[in-house]
Amino acid sequence: MVRNIVVLGGSSHPQLTQTICNHLGVAPANVLLDKFSVGETRVEIKESVRGKDVYIIQSGGGKVNDNLMELLITISACKTASARQVTAVLPLFPYSRQSDIPYNKTGAPLSKASNCFNKPDFPYILDSLPQTPHPDHAQSAGLTNGIDGLHKGLSKIQLDESSSASSSPQNARFASYVHGPHNRAETSDSGKSPAYFDRQKNGSTSSLGNGTAKDENNGTRSNSSKSNVFQPQPGYKQWVAQAGTLVADLLTCAGADHIITMDLHDAQYQGFFDIPVDNLYGRPLLKKYIQYQIPDFQQAVIVSPDAGGAKRATAIADGLGMPFALIHKERRPTKISDRQNATMMLVGEVTGRTAILIDDLADTSNTITRAAKLLKKEGATKVYALLTHGILSGDAIDRINASALDKVVVTNSVPQDEHKSRCSKLEVLEVGTIFAEAIRRVHYGESISVLFQYD
């Protein structure tokens, strides 16, 4: 029995909380988790946590946003109640796939060039805009009438800003400092023909500069309005929110002192925190399953469904002395509309062997089902899929049932009762003992490096 410890279970995975408490020999803390009629989360801790180590079990599956908000409020409630240390145990870390801005090959906005790197068709250069003047080069010409004219124009605009309109003489004079003087024909009505006034009086269709016509009834936009629409330069990429950094800051600001999770989708996620993060491995469970549940596993082939999981799959293949294969997604579109239709290519030999797909998570199961179809086409006798996190959202279960997969093995980092009742191919491994041992070692100040030794 572990003393001076409080285990709080969130509403995301009560079965896992009970398994951890049974292994530790403690009872789950009495906590009220509810929602008000408006939908706001309500958390009340019914027992004292003063001076104790509190461990909050909350997974990132199911209603992710509600579970995350419930976790943040519970952490804050424990810190307010004078808990000595608060540790958030997240078997599946929420927003783990949004760790940073997606990699963009084009980078910053580029400028066009006639010839670069001796390639006549190369449309861009890698210089920043605007370019920094070189010490040996002459400075740019700058404004048409110099900086003094600009200051005079700005001062006049500030004095008459409240009363001036867009067509006032002050604004016109200011524009002349920036863009240069205009022709009188452009700023006066002297150059307009009498036919212009006739068209304005009769409300008839007027001919525009590009040869198109504008009718007042159909509301067609003119060239001036179209020119104001934002047009991104080649290479421009709109900003993407950094949800990973935000979630890390939310957990830290709420009062979390320690994070325990398993198989982060991106290992770089740990760098977003200023507090210790223990990223446990699900590989020992998967390795043991291969050794004891798959017949003649030495003759099987470990397969990574994409290039991103190659390191994860090769770690198991090297530990078991098994061959390795890789499925490569080749993206060579002929048209812009074909970019999402990636061709999957197998690198390796699986003919007449059992193929074992290794991945960290499966959400819609599109990747593993397509990979299984390719492996069966290449001559694999059986196809297993071993996953740490089986989120299986949407129509993932129906896709697995209709796929070429013979068995899908997942852990219970998220609740799997409903999934298992709908899919006969699904098999669930228990991870509660791993988290319970990690909690016990952290509580007594022992090393948890033994939990990382999966070889």
Tab-separated table of N, CA and C in Angstrom, residues 93-100 243-248 251 264-273 277:
chain	number	residue	atom	x	y	z
A	93	PHE	N	-1.955	11.635	-24.846
A	93	PHE	CA	-1.818	13.077	-24.665
A	93	PHE	C	-2.702	13.800	-25.673
A	94	PRO	N	-3.565	14.711	-25.209
A	94	PRO	CA	-4.432	15.432	-26.153
A	94	PRO	C	-3.639	16.411	-27.003
A	95	TYR	N	-4.060	16.568	-28.225
A	95	TYR	CA	-3.439	17.475	-29.199
A	95	TYR	C	-1.983	17.105	-29.470
A	96	SER	N	-1.640	15.832	-29.308
A	96	SER	CA	-0.238	15.439	-29.513
A	96	SER	C	0.162	15.462	-30.976
A	97	ARG	N	-0.792	15.477	-31.882
A	97	ARG	CA	-0.469	15.535	-33.308
A	97	ARG	C	-0.393	16.963	-33.825
A	98	GLN	N	-0.602	17.936	-32.969
A	98	GLN	CA	-0.483	19.340	-33.356
A	98	GLN	C	0.631	19.993	-32.552
A	99	SER	N	1.801	19.406	-32.633
A	99	SER	CA	2.887	19.862	-31.772
A	99	SER	C	3.530	21.149	-32.262
A	100	ASP	N	3.453	21.450	-33.557
A	100	ASP	CA	4.133	22.633	-34.068
A	100	ASP	C	3.507	23.009	-35.401
A	243	ALA	N	-1.081	24.643	-31.441
A	243	ALA	CA	-1.903	24.071	-30.376
A	243	ALA	C	-1.057	23.311	-29.369
A	244	GLY	N	0.047	22.709	-29.796
A	244	GLY	CA	0.887	21.957	-28.874
A	244	GLY	C	1.495	22.831	-27.788
A	245	THR	N	2.043	23.960	-28.187
A	245	THR	CA	2.606	24.882	-27.211
A	245	THR	C	1.535	25.416	-26.280
A	246	LEU	N	0.349	25.669	-26.813
A	246	LEU	CA	-0.746	26.194	-25.996
A	246	LEU	C	-1.172	25.190	-24.928
A	247	VAL	N	-1.325	23.915	-25.286
A	247	VAL	CA	-1.742	22.903	-24.314
A	247	VAL	C	-0.676	22.740	-23.230
A	248	ALA	N	0.589	22.769	-23.612
A	248	ALA	CA	1.659	22.673	-22.622
A	248	ALA	C	1.624	23.849	-21.650
A	251	LEU	N	-1.407	23.440	-19.170
A	251	LEU	CA	-1.162	22.492	-18.085
A	251	LEU	C	-0.206	23.072	-17.046
A	264	LEU	N	4.244	9.596	-27.066
A	264	LEU	CA	3.896	10.841	-27.720
A	264	LEU	C	4.058	10.718	-29.228
A	265	HIS	N	3.128	11.295	-29.956
A	265	HIS	CA	3.213	11.223	-31.418
A	265	HIS	C	4.473	11.909	-31.928
A	266	ASP	N	4.843	13.003	-31.303
A	266	ASP	CA	6.086	13.717	-31.616
A	266	ASP	C	6.877	13.867	-30.331
A	267	ALA	N	8.090	13.339	-30.323
A	267	ALA	CA	8.911	13.428	-29.117
A	267	ALA	C	9.285	14.863	-28.779
A	268	GLN	N	9.260	15.767	-29.777
A	268	GLN	CA	9.606	17.165	-29.521
A	268	GLN	C	8.612	17.846	-28.579
A	269	TYR	N	7.443	17.218	-28.373
A	269	TYR	CA	6.438	17.790	-27.486
A	269	TYR	C	6.988	18.024	-26.087
A	270	GLN	N	7.922	17.187	-25.647
A	270	GLN	CA	8.470	17.339	-24.298
A	270	GLN	C	9.201	18.659	-24.128
A	271	GLY	N	9.719	19.200	-25.222
A	271	GLY	CA	10.448	20.463	-25.138
A	271	GLY	C	9.571	21.669	-24.906
A	272	PHE	N	8.256	21.533	-25.047
A	272	PHE	CA	7.363	22.658	-24.809
A	272	PHE	C	7.115	22.905	-23.328
A	273	PHE	N	7.496	21.963	-22.474
A	273	PHE	CA	7.206	22.062	-21.049
A	273	PHE	C	8.425	22.577	-20.278
A	277	VAL	N	8.686	15.723	-17.871
A	277	VAL	CA	7.754	14.932	-18.666
A	277	VAL	C	8.355	13.541	-18.842
